[in-house]
Amino acid sequence: MTDIIKRIQPQKFLALGALVILYVFFAIFGQNFVSTSTHLNILAQSYFVGFLAIGVTFVILSGGIDLSIGTVMMCSAVVGGLLYRQFDLPLWLCLIIVVLIGTTFGLFNGLMVTKLGLPPFISTLGTMMIAMGLGSILTNTRTQSYPSLLEADAWFGRVFLREGNFPTGAVWLLVIFILAMILLNKTKLGRYTYAIGSNEEAVRLSGVNASSWKCMIYVISGFFAGVAAIFFAAAYTAIIPGQGQGNELQAIAAVVIGGTSLAGGIGSLSGTIIGVFIMSVLRTGLMSIGLPAPYQNFFTGVVVIAAVWLDIQRTKRANQVKKEKQVVQKTA
Amino acid sequence: MRQSESSRYILEMVDIDKRFQGVHALKKCSLNLRGGEVLALVGENGAGKSTMMKILTGIYQADEGKITYFGETVKFKNPKDAQDAGIAIVHQELNLMNHLTAAQNIFIGRESSGFFLDEKSINRKASELFKRMHIHIDPQEKVKNLTVGKQQIVEIAKALSYDAKVIVFDEPTATLTDAEIDTLFQIIAELREKGVGIIYISHRMDEIRRITDRVTVLRDGEFVGTRDTKDVEIQEIIQMMIGRVTYEEPKQSSTVSPEAPIVLRVENLNSKDVTDISFTLQKGEILGFAGLMGAGRTEVARLIFGADKRSSGDIYVNGEQVDIKSPHDAVKHGIGYLSEDRKRFGLATGMSVSSNAVMASLDQHVKWLFIDAKKVRSVTQAHVEKVDVRTPSIDQLVKNLSGGNQQKVVISKWLIRNCDILIFDEPTRGIDVGAKSEIYKLMNALAQSGKSIIMISSELPELLRMSDRIFVMCEGAHTGTVSIEEADQHALMTLATQNSSLSRASAIGGE
């Protein structure tokens, strides 16, 4: 029993507690906060940031960073829209291509990091700008649109956003989240993700092909950016090329709020998903108490700083305890 | 000796040559190993032992030379090749993934045959390994929660788990307690019994005598010779290692005159780690600090230096009371601290010698907001020559220097800052035999020139050789001060274990 308690990270409780407190706070003070439409809104805002955050959690756990996911998502989405509207490809095929584009960008990042040895920050910063530019170039900076609930192919919105009042998107998020959990916790890929984040050299010296696994981690991040693009398209239908910056930071913020260390090796997907919901509850909640958009950014910033600060305090205490324990062991 | 039954070599490394960007690291080095023997590989730091072993285990590739393994010529392109062939290594620096469990660390890369993990099976296998080693470690415990000694055991378990035919131990005992060392030697004896060939790298002569069959000595990347351990004197091995005899006697008497002024006086220093520490330090004196690991010596140094908070106590520098709240205050009063972990706390290893040398005194080398590069160069150059840092130029990056030379850079840093009181915390840790005596010489010269030195060391012979007086601590308290005339290892050890019920437990330095 104590074993189980020891293995659960307190940060997750902290984040979960914060989520509950935020929810209760807005339920009391917000206007119309406890309503189906608000809940649907919270969920809808969690989809694409959620997928981005799941993907980038892998990268951050491995000690890297992926700044490109926001614009890669937008680029994939606009190209998908272009193929659908201008080239008349069937929607299902467009969606597959959307995911493939994201995955390809991920591979590009992975190769730059592992083969060229570029720092992840730099290579994904470059990809971020390349993706943003490429989306605009290919579409001639024209806004691309996906079918709304009233057009042909209306199944798109129903499958990926909601069917009446039923949030189908949430089902996708849940299912993919569980699959990602399995990938991270039950497979070699997940093990090497944590291992590389802990000590990459040790992994290499253990005879593991660390660089190809690392490349794979960036591919996963790109894949999730592609998946996020579908849900972004479902939520907004009109995609403006040349945008998408900032979404990666939302995703990274969610990961950090969820207790994943930017230094790598420590963290979890469940923390990430809680982080995603903290941000969307905050956003929707602030609106319900009548504060406009700029306040949302402001408070998101505060939450990120508070979350990391709390985490540092906690680690400090844990180290202190460990140190004292070691001294006791040595003198005993 | 078991050589009679299998005197055939299982491993031969012949004329191995290796260069790194102009540095000739190995010059036609050779060694050979029989099954069921323990071969000591010794040499000063930088002699090429680690490079040799990295070539054997596929981390580096030799430029020239031949490796024969069970009669076949082999070339290992990467660590995995070597592992697959049955060659395992326990690295000197811990190569563990802290956030993973012990079992996960041991079986990294061999989790399961499929894509999915099998935690149960690796936990079971790890348990069996630990049982075989007579060690209690929970396979599911995260490595970061283990003591350094236990972490080392996990490394060793990893090497054992390969069922290797050759195992290399690169200074495995540096972080182990006596009990853990005994366990390790027992494991090595069992492996040898089974016919495994073992290469054992160590600086500790007593260990080499205790467990090895033969000794191969390298010096400056060259093969010096191989001897049977039972036929060779330790003095001879040391001589082979350094090419000269440097063994020196303990200091006979204090060189400080009783009238020398007191430069540092500490009264009733208390903190959560230490109780009621009082002592004085005279001008030109070397005051040794003896004690076991965890006795509170480093803690006292950190209190004086303002790195930790003291709960009470007074510090007087040159007779005046000073209030030291931070290292900044300490340095202002001329106190410099040379940490035991140079790379983490003493140096910015990615920066040049000159940048490091003026790190503590940059504000003295500034002209109109700009760093006075000319002055920095001349000051650094002068000090580099004075303390004899062996570096091609003062622009060389510190990480490219040897441990002894890095230590000299730290010393220059405090000399340039004009510190008169220097606290040396384990000044020769990780420094090889030859460079050690240079550091000793330098410290003596500093003391003669009027600097006052506190020297914390876990090596009693070193303290006996250097100190004018020795201050002994045990469990955070002062247990006695011994003048050098009265001091010997026995007296110091008695004081260092005075409060402790288990007087020999975890004793270090009593070689």
Coordinates of C-alpha atoms in Angstrom, one line a residue, chain A residues 31-267:
Chain A
Q31 CA -22.2 32.9 -14.9
N32 CA -23.8 29.9 -16.4
F33 CA -20.6 27.9 -15.9
V34 CA -22.2 24.7 -14.8
S35 CA -24.1 24.1 -18.1
T36 CA -23.9 21.7 -21.0
S37 CA -22.7 24.4 -23.4
T38 CA -19.8 25.4 -21.1
H39 CA -18.7 21.8 -20.6
L40 CA -18.8 21.2 -24.3
N41 CA -16.8 24.3 -24.8
I42 CA -14.2 23.2 -22.2
L43 CA -13.9 19.9 -24.0
A44 CA -13.8 21.4 -27.4
Q45 CA -10.9 23.6 -26.4
S46 CA -9.1 20.7 -25.0
Y47 CA -8.9 18.5 -28.1
F48 CA -6.2 19.9 -30.3
V49 CA -4.1 21.3 -27.4
G50 CA -4.6 18.0 -25.8
F51 CA -3.2 16.1 -28.8
L52 CA -0.3 18.5 -29.2
A53 CA 0.5 18.2 -25.5
I54 CA 0.4 14.4 -25.5
G55 CA 2.9 14.3 -28.4
V56 CA 5.2 16.9 -26.9
T57 CA 5.2 15.1 -23.6
F58 CA 7.2 12.3 -25.2
V59 CA 9.8 14.8 -26.4
I60 CA 10.0 16.7 -23.2
L61 CA 10.4 13.5 -21.2
S62 CA 13.3 12.6 -23.4
G63 CA 14.9 15.8 -22.4
G64 CA 14.2 17.6 -25.7
I65 CA 11.7 20.2 -26.8
D66 CA 9.5 20.6 -29.9
L67 CA 8.6 24.1 -30.8
S68 CA 7.3 23.2 -34.2
I69 CA 4.0 21.5 -33.3
G70 CA 1.8 24.6 -33.4
T71 CA 2.7 25.6 -36.9
V72 CA 3.1 22.0 -38.1
M73 CA -0.5 21.5 -37.0
M74 CA -1.7 24.6 -38.9
C75 CA 0.4 23.7 -42.0
S76 CA -1.0 20.1 -42.1
A77 CA -4.5 21.5 -41.6
V78 CA -4.3 24.1 -44.4
V79 CA -2.8 21.6 -46.8
G80 CA -5.5 19.1 -46.0
G81 CA -8.1 21.8 -46.7
L82 CA -6.4 22.7 -50.0
L83 CA -6.5 19.1 -51.1
Y84 CA -10.1 18.8 -50.2
R85 CA -11.3 22.1 -51.8
Q86 CA -9.0 22.6 -54.7
F87 CA -8.0 19.1 -55.7
D88 CA -11.3 17.5 -54.7
L89 CA -9.7 14.6 -52.9
P90 CA -12.1 12.6 -50.7
L91 CA -12.1 13.9 -47.2
W92 CA -11.0 10.7 -45.5
L93 CA -7.9 10.7 -47.7
C94 CA -7.2 14.3 -47.0
L95 CA -7.3 13.5 -43.3
I96 CA -4.8 10.7 -43.6
I97 CA -2.5 13.0 -45.6
V98 CA -2.9 15.6 -42.8
V99 CA -1.6 13.1 -40.3
L100 CA 1.2 12.1 -42.6
I101 CA 2.3 15.7 -43.1
G102 CA 2.6 16.1 -39.4
T103 CA 4.5 12.8 -39.1
T104 CA 6.9 13.9 -41.8
F105 CA 7.7 17.1 -40.1
G106 CA 8.3 15.0 -37.0
L107 CA 10.7 12.8 -38.9
F108 CA 12.5 15.9 -40.2
N109 CA 12.9 17.2 -36.7
G110 CA 14.1 13.8 -35.5
L111 CA 16.7 13.5 -38.3
M112 CA 18.0 17.0 -37.6
V113 CA 18.4 16.3 -33.9
T114 CA 19.9 12.8 -34.3
K115 CA 21.8 12.8 -37.6
L116 CA 22.9 16.5 -37.8
G117 CA 23.3 16.8 -34.1
L118 CA 21.4 20.1 -33.9
P119 CA 20.0 21.1 -30.6
P120 CA 16.2 20.3 -30.4
F121 CA 15.4 23.9 -29.6
I122 CA 17.1 25.2 -32.8
S123 CA 16.0 22.5 -35.2
T124 CA 12.3 22.7 -34.1
L125 CA 12.5 26.5 -34.1
G126 CA 13.5 26.2 -37.7
T127 CA 10.8 23.7 -38.5
M128 CA 8.3 26.0 -36.8
M129 CA 9.1 28.8 -39.3
I130 CA 9.4 26.4 -42.3
A131 CA 6.0 25.0 -41.5
M132 CA 4.4 28.4 -41.1
G133 CA 5.9 29.6 -44.4
L134 CA 5.1 26.4 -46.3
G135 CA 1.5 26.6 -45.3
S136 CA 1.2 30.1 -46.7
I137 CA 3.2 29.3 -49.9
L138 CA 1.2 26.3 -50.8
T139 CA -2.2 27.9 -50.3
N140 CA -1.2 31.3 -51.6
T141 CA -2.1 32.7 -48.2
R142 CA -5.8 31.9 -48.9
T143 CA -7.9 30.6 -46.0
Q144 CA -8.9 27.0 -46.3
S145 CA -12.1 25.6 -45.1
Y146 CA -13.4 22.2 -43.9
P147 CA -17.0 21.1 -44.2
S148 CA -19.3 22.6 -41.6
L149 CA -22.1 20.7 -40.0
L150 CA -24.5 21.9 -42.7
E151 CA -22.5 20.9 -45.8
A152 CA -21.7 17.7 -47.6
D153 CA -19.3 15.6 -45.6
A154 CA -21.0 16.9 -42.5
W155 CA -19.9 13.7 -40.8
F156 CA -16.5 15.4 -40.3
G157 CA -17.8 17.6 -37.6
R158 CA -20.0 15.0 -36.1
V159 CA -17.2 12.4 -35.9
F160 CA -14.4 14.7 -34.7
L161 CA -16.3 17.4 -32.7
R162 CA -19.7 16.6 -31.5
E163 CA -22.9 14.7 -32.4
G164 CA -25.7 16.9 -31.1
N165 CA -24.7 17.4 -27.5
F166 CA -22.5 14.4 -27.4
P167 CA -18.8 15.3 -27.5
T168 CA -17.4 12.7 -29.9
G169 CA -14.0 14.5 -29.8
A170 CA -13.7 13.7 -26.2
V171 CA -14.1 10.0 -27.0
W172 CA -11.2 10.3 -29.4
L173 CA -9.1 12.2 -26.9
L174 CA -9.8 9.5 -24.3
V175 CA -9.0 6.6 -26.6
I176 CA -5.9 8.1 -28.0
F177 CA -4.8 9.2 -24.6
I178 CA -5.1 5.6 -23.3
L179 CA -3.2 4.4 -26.3
A180 CA -0.4 6.9 -25.7
M181 CA -0.4 5.9 -22.0
I182 CA 0.2 2.3 -23.1
L183 CA 2.9 3.4 -25.5
L184 CA 4.7 5.4 -22.8
N185 CA 4.3 3.0 -19.9
K186 CA 4.2 -0.5 -21.4
T187 CA 6.5 -0.5 -24.4
K188 CA 10.2 -0.2 -25.1
L189 CA 9.7 3.1 -26.8
G190 CA 8.3 4.6 -23.6
R191 CA 11.0 3.1 -21.5
Y192 CA 13.7 4.6 -23.7
T193 CA 11.9 7.9 -23.7
Y194 CA 12.3 8.1 -19.9
A195 CA 15.8 6.5 -20.1
I196 CA 17.1 9.0 -22.7
G197 CA 15.7 11.9 -20.6
S198 CA 17.5 10.5 -17.5
N199 CA 20.9 9.8 -19.1
E200 CA 21.2 9.5 -22.8
E201 CA 24.9 8.5 -22.6
A202 CA 24.1 5.6 -20.3
V203 CA 21.4 4.4 -22.7
R204 CA 23.9 4.5 -25.5
L205 CA 26.6 2.7 -23.5
S206 CA 24.1 0.0 -22.7
G207 CA 24.1 -0.9 -26.3
V208 CA 20.8 0.6 -27.2
N209 CA 20.5 2.5 -30.5
A210 CA 19.6 5.6 -28.6
S211 CA 19.6 8.0 -31.6
S212 CA 17.0 6.0 -33.6
W213 CA 14.7 5.8 -30.6
K214 CA 15.2 9.5 -30.1
C215 CA 14.3 10.2 -33.7
M216 CA 11.2 8.1 -33.2
I217 CA 10.1 10.3 -30.3
Y218 CA 10.1 13.4 -32.6
V219 CA 8.1 11.4 -35.2
I220 CA 5.5 10.7 -32.5
S221 CA 5.3 14.4 -31.6
G222 CA 4.8 15.2 -35.3
F223 CA 2.2 12.5 -35.7
F224 CA 0.2 14.0 -32.8
A225 CA 0.5 17.4 -34.4
G226 CA -1.1 15.9 -37.5
V227 CA -3.8 14.4 -35.4
A228 CA -4.3 17.7 -33.6
A229 CA -4.8 19.3 -37.0
I230 CA -7.9 17.2 -37.7
F231 CA -9.5 18.3 -34.5
F232 CA -8.4 21.9 -35.0
A233 CA -10.1 21.8 -38.4
A234 CA -13.2 20.3 -36.9
A235 CA -13.4 23.0 -34.2
Y236 CA -12.7 26.0 -36.4
T237 CA -13.4 24.8 -40.0
A238 CA -11.8 27.9 -41.4
I239 CA -8.0 27.7 -41.3
I240 CA -5.9 30.8 -41.9
P241 CA -2.4 30.0 -43.2
G242 CA 0.6 31.6 -41.6
Q243 CA -0.7 31.2 -38.1
G244 CA -0.5 28.6 -35.4
Q245 CA 2.3 30.0 -33.4
G246 CA 1.5 30.0 -29.7
N247 CA -0.3 26.7 -29.8
E248 CA 3.0 24.9 -29.1
L249 CA 3.5 27.1 -26.1
Q250 CA 0.0 26.3 -24.8
A251 CA 0.8 22.6 -25.2
I252 CA 4.2 22.9 -23.5
A253 CA 2.6 24.9 -20.7
A254 CA 0.1 22.2 -20.2
V255 CA 2.9 19.6 -20.0
V256 CA 4.7 21.7 -17.4
I257 CA 1.6 22.3 -15.3
G258 CA 1.2 18.6 -15.3
G259 CA 4.5 18.1 -13.5
T260 CA 6.8 17.0 -16.4
S261 CA 10.3 18.3 -15.9
L262 CA 11.8 20.2 -18.8
A263 CA 15.1 18.6 -17.9
G264 CA 13.6 15.2 -18.9
G265 CA 13.1 11.9 -17.2
I266 CA 10.3 12.9 -14.9
G267 CA 6.6 13.3 -15.7

